[in-house]
Short mmCIF file of C-alpha atoms in Angstrom, two decimals:
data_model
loop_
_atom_site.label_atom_id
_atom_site.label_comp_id
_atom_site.label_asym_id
_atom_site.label_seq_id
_atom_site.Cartn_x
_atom_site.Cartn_y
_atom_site.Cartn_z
CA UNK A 193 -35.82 1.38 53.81
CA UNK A 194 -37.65 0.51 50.62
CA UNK A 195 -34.48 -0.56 48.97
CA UNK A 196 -33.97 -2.43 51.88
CA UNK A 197 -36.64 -4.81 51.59
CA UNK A 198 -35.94 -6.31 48.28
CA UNK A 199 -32.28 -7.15 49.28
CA UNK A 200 -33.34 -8.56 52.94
CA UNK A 201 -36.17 -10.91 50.92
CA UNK A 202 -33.52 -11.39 47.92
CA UNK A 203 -30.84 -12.86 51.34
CA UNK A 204 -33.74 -14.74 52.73
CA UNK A 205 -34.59 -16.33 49.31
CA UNK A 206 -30.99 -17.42 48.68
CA UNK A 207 -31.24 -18.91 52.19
CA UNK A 208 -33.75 -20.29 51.92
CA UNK A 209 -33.06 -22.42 48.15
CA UNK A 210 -29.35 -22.72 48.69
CA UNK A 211 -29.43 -24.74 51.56
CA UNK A 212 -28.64 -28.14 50.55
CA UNK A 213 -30.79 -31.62 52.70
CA UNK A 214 -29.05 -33.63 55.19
CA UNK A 215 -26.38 -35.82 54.07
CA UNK A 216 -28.00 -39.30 52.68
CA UNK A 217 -27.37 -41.79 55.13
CA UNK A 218 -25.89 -39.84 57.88
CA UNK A 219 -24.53 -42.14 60.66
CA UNK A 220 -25.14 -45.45 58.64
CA UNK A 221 -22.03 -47.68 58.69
CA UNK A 222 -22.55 -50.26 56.16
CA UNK A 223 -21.04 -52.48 57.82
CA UNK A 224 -23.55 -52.97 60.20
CA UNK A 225 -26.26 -53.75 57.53
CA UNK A 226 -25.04 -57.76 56.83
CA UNK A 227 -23.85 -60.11 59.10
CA UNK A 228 -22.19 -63.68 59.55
CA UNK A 229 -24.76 -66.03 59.06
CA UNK A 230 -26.89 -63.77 55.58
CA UNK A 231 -24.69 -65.46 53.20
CA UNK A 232 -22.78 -67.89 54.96
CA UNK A 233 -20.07 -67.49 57.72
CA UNK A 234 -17.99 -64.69 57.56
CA UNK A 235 -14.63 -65.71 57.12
CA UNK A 236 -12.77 -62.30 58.21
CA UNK A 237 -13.83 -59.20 59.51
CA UNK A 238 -15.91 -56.54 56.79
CA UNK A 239 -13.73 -53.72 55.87
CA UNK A 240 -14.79 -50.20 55.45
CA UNK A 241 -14.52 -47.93 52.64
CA UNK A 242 -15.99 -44.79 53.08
CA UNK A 243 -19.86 -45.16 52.30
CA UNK A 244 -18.75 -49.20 51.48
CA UNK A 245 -18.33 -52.83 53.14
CA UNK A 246 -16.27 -55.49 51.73
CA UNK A 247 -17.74 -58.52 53.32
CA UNK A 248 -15.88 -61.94 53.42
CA UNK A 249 -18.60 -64.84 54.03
CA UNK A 250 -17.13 -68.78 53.51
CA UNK A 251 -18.70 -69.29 49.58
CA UNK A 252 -18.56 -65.35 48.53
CA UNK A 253 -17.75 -62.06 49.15
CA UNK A 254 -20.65 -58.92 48.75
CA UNK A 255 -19.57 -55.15 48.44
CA UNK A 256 -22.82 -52.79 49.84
CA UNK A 257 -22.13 -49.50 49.12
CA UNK A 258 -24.82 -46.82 50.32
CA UNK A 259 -25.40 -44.31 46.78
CA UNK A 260 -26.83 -41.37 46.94
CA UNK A 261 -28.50 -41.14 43.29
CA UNK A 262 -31.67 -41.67 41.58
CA UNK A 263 -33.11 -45.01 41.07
CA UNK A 264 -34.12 -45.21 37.67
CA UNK A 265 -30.53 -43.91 36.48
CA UNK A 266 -28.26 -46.45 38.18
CA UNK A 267 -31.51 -48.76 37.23
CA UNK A 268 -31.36 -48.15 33.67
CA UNK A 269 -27.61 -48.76 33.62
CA UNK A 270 -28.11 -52.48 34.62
CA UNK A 271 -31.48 -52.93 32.56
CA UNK A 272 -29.85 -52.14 29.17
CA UNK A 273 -26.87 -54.31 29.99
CA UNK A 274 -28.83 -57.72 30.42
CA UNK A 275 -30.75 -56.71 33.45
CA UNK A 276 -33.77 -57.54 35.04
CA UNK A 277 -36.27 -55.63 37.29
CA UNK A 278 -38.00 -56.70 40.49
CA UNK A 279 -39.24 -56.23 44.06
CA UNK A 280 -38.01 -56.54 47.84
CA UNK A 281 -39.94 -56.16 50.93
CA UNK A 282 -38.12 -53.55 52.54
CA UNK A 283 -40.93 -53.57 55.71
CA UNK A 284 -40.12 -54.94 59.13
CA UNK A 285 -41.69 -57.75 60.23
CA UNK A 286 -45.44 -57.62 59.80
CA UNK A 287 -45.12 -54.69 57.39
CA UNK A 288 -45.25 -54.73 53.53
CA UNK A 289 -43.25 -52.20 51.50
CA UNK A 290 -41.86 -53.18 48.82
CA UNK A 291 -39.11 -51.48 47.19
CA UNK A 292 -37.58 -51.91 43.34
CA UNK A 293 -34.85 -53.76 42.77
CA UNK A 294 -32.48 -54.19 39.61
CA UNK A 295 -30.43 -57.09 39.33
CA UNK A 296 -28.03 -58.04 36.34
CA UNK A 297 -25.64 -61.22 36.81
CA UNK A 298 -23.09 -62.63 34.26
CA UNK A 299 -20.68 -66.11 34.65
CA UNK A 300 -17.20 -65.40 33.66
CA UNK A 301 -15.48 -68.60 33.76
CA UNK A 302 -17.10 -70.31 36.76
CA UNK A 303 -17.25 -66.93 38.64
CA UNK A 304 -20.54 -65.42 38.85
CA UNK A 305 -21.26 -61.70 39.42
CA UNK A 306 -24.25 -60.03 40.33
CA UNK A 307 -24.46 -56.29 40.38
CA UNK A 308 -28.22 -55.06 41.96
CA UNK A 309 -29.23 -51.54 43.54
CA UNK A 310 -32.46 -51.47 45.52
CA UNK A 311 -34.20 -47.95 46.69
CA UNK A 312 -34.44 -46.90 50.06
CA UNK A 313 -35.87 -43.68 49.76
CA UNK A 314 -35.60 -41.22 46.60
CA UNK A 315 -32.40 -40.56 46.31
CA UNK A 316 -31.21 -43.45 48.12
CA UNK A 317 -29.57 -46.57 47.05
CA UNK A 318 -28.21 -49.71 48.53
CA UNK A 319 -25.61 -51.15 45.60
CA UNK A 320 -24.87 -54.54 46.14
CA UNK A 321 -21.64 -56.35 44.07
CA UNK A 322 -21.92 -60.31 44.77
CA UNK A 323 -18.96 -63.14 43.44
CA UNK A 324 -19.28 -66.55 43.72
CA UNK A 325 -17.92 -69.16 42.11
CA UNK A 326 -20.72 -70.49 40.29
CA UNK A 327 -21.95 -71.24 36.93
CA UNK A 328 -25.86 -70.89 38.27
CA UNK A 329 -26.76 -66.96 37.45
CA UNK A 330 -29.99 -67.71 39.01
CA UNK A 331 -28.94 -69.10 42.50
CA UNK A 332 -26.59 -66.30 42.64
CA UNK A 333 -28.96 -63.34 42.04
CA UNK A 334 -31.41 -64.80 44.71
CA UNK A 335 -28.43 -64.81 47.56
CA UNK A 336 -27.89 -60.97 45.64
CA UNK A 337 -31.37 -60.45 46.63
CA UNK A 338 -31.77 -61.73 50.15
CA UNK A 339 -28.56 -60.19 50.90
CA UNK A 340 -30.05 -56.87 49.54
CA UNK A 341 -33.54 -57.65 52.05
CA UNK A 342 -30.98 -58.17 54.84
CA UNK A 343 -29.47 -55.11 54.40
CA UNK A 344 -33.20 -53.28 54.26
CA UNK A 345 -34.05 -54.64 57.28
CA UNK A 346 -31.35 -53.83 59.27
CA UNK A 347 -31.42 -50.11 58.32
CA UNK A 348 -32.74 -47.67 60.65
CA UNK A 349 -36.10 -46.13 59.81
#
């Protein structure tokens, strides 16, 4: 019996550790997290891509792709590439909670393309990938960012 005990509380250890959380963003679809009218008119249906959504709106298309990583790494990635750092409300209406936002845009011959990842939670990420033609980083990464709010406030809580 007494070398019993170390091996049952050895089993219920291992159980216990090894057990790995819930998926991130189990039952999300992403493309239910923008719509026609966030950035325009959608001019086709999204398409899925396992944890991504291609969407199609009239002046742009926007890839959101739900990331299950840590914030300051995929962060840090934009920052030292010309980046900049900032804040969303992520709150539904009448709440405040803002979450941190990276945002990095670059104009490649009239096409502008802004990369941003906002937290959810820790350990969860909504990527955003915007192009427009545009030579206006600016007006760009502020459509990046409302499109990134849209997307917080349409996920469950």
């Amino acid at each position: 019996m007494i070398r019993l005990v170390p091996v049952l509380l050895l089993a219920l250890t291992a159980c216990s550790t090894g057990q790995s959380p819930a998926p991130k963003f189990e039952g999300i679809d992403p493309c239910t997290l923008l719509a026609s009218g966030d950035a325009g008119q959608l001019s086709g249906s999204p398409t899925r891509t396992d944890r991504s959504c291609d969407f199609p709106f009239d002046s742009l298309t926007a890839r959101l792709t739900l990331l299950s990583a840590k914030f300051s790494d995929e962060s840090q990635k934009l920052l030292s590439d010309g980046g900049y750092g900032g804040v969303i409300d992520g709150g539904q209406a009448g709440e405040s909670d803002d979450r941190p936002l990276t945002n990095k845009c670059v104009d490649a011959s009239g096409e502008v393309t802004c990369d941003a990842v906002v937290e959810v939670r820790d350990g969860q990420l909504i990527g955003l990938k915007v192009l427009q033609r545009s030579h206006d980083l600016n007006v760009v990464g502020q459509v990046t960012q409302g499109l990134a709010a849209k997307a917080m406030e349409r996920l469950p809580k």
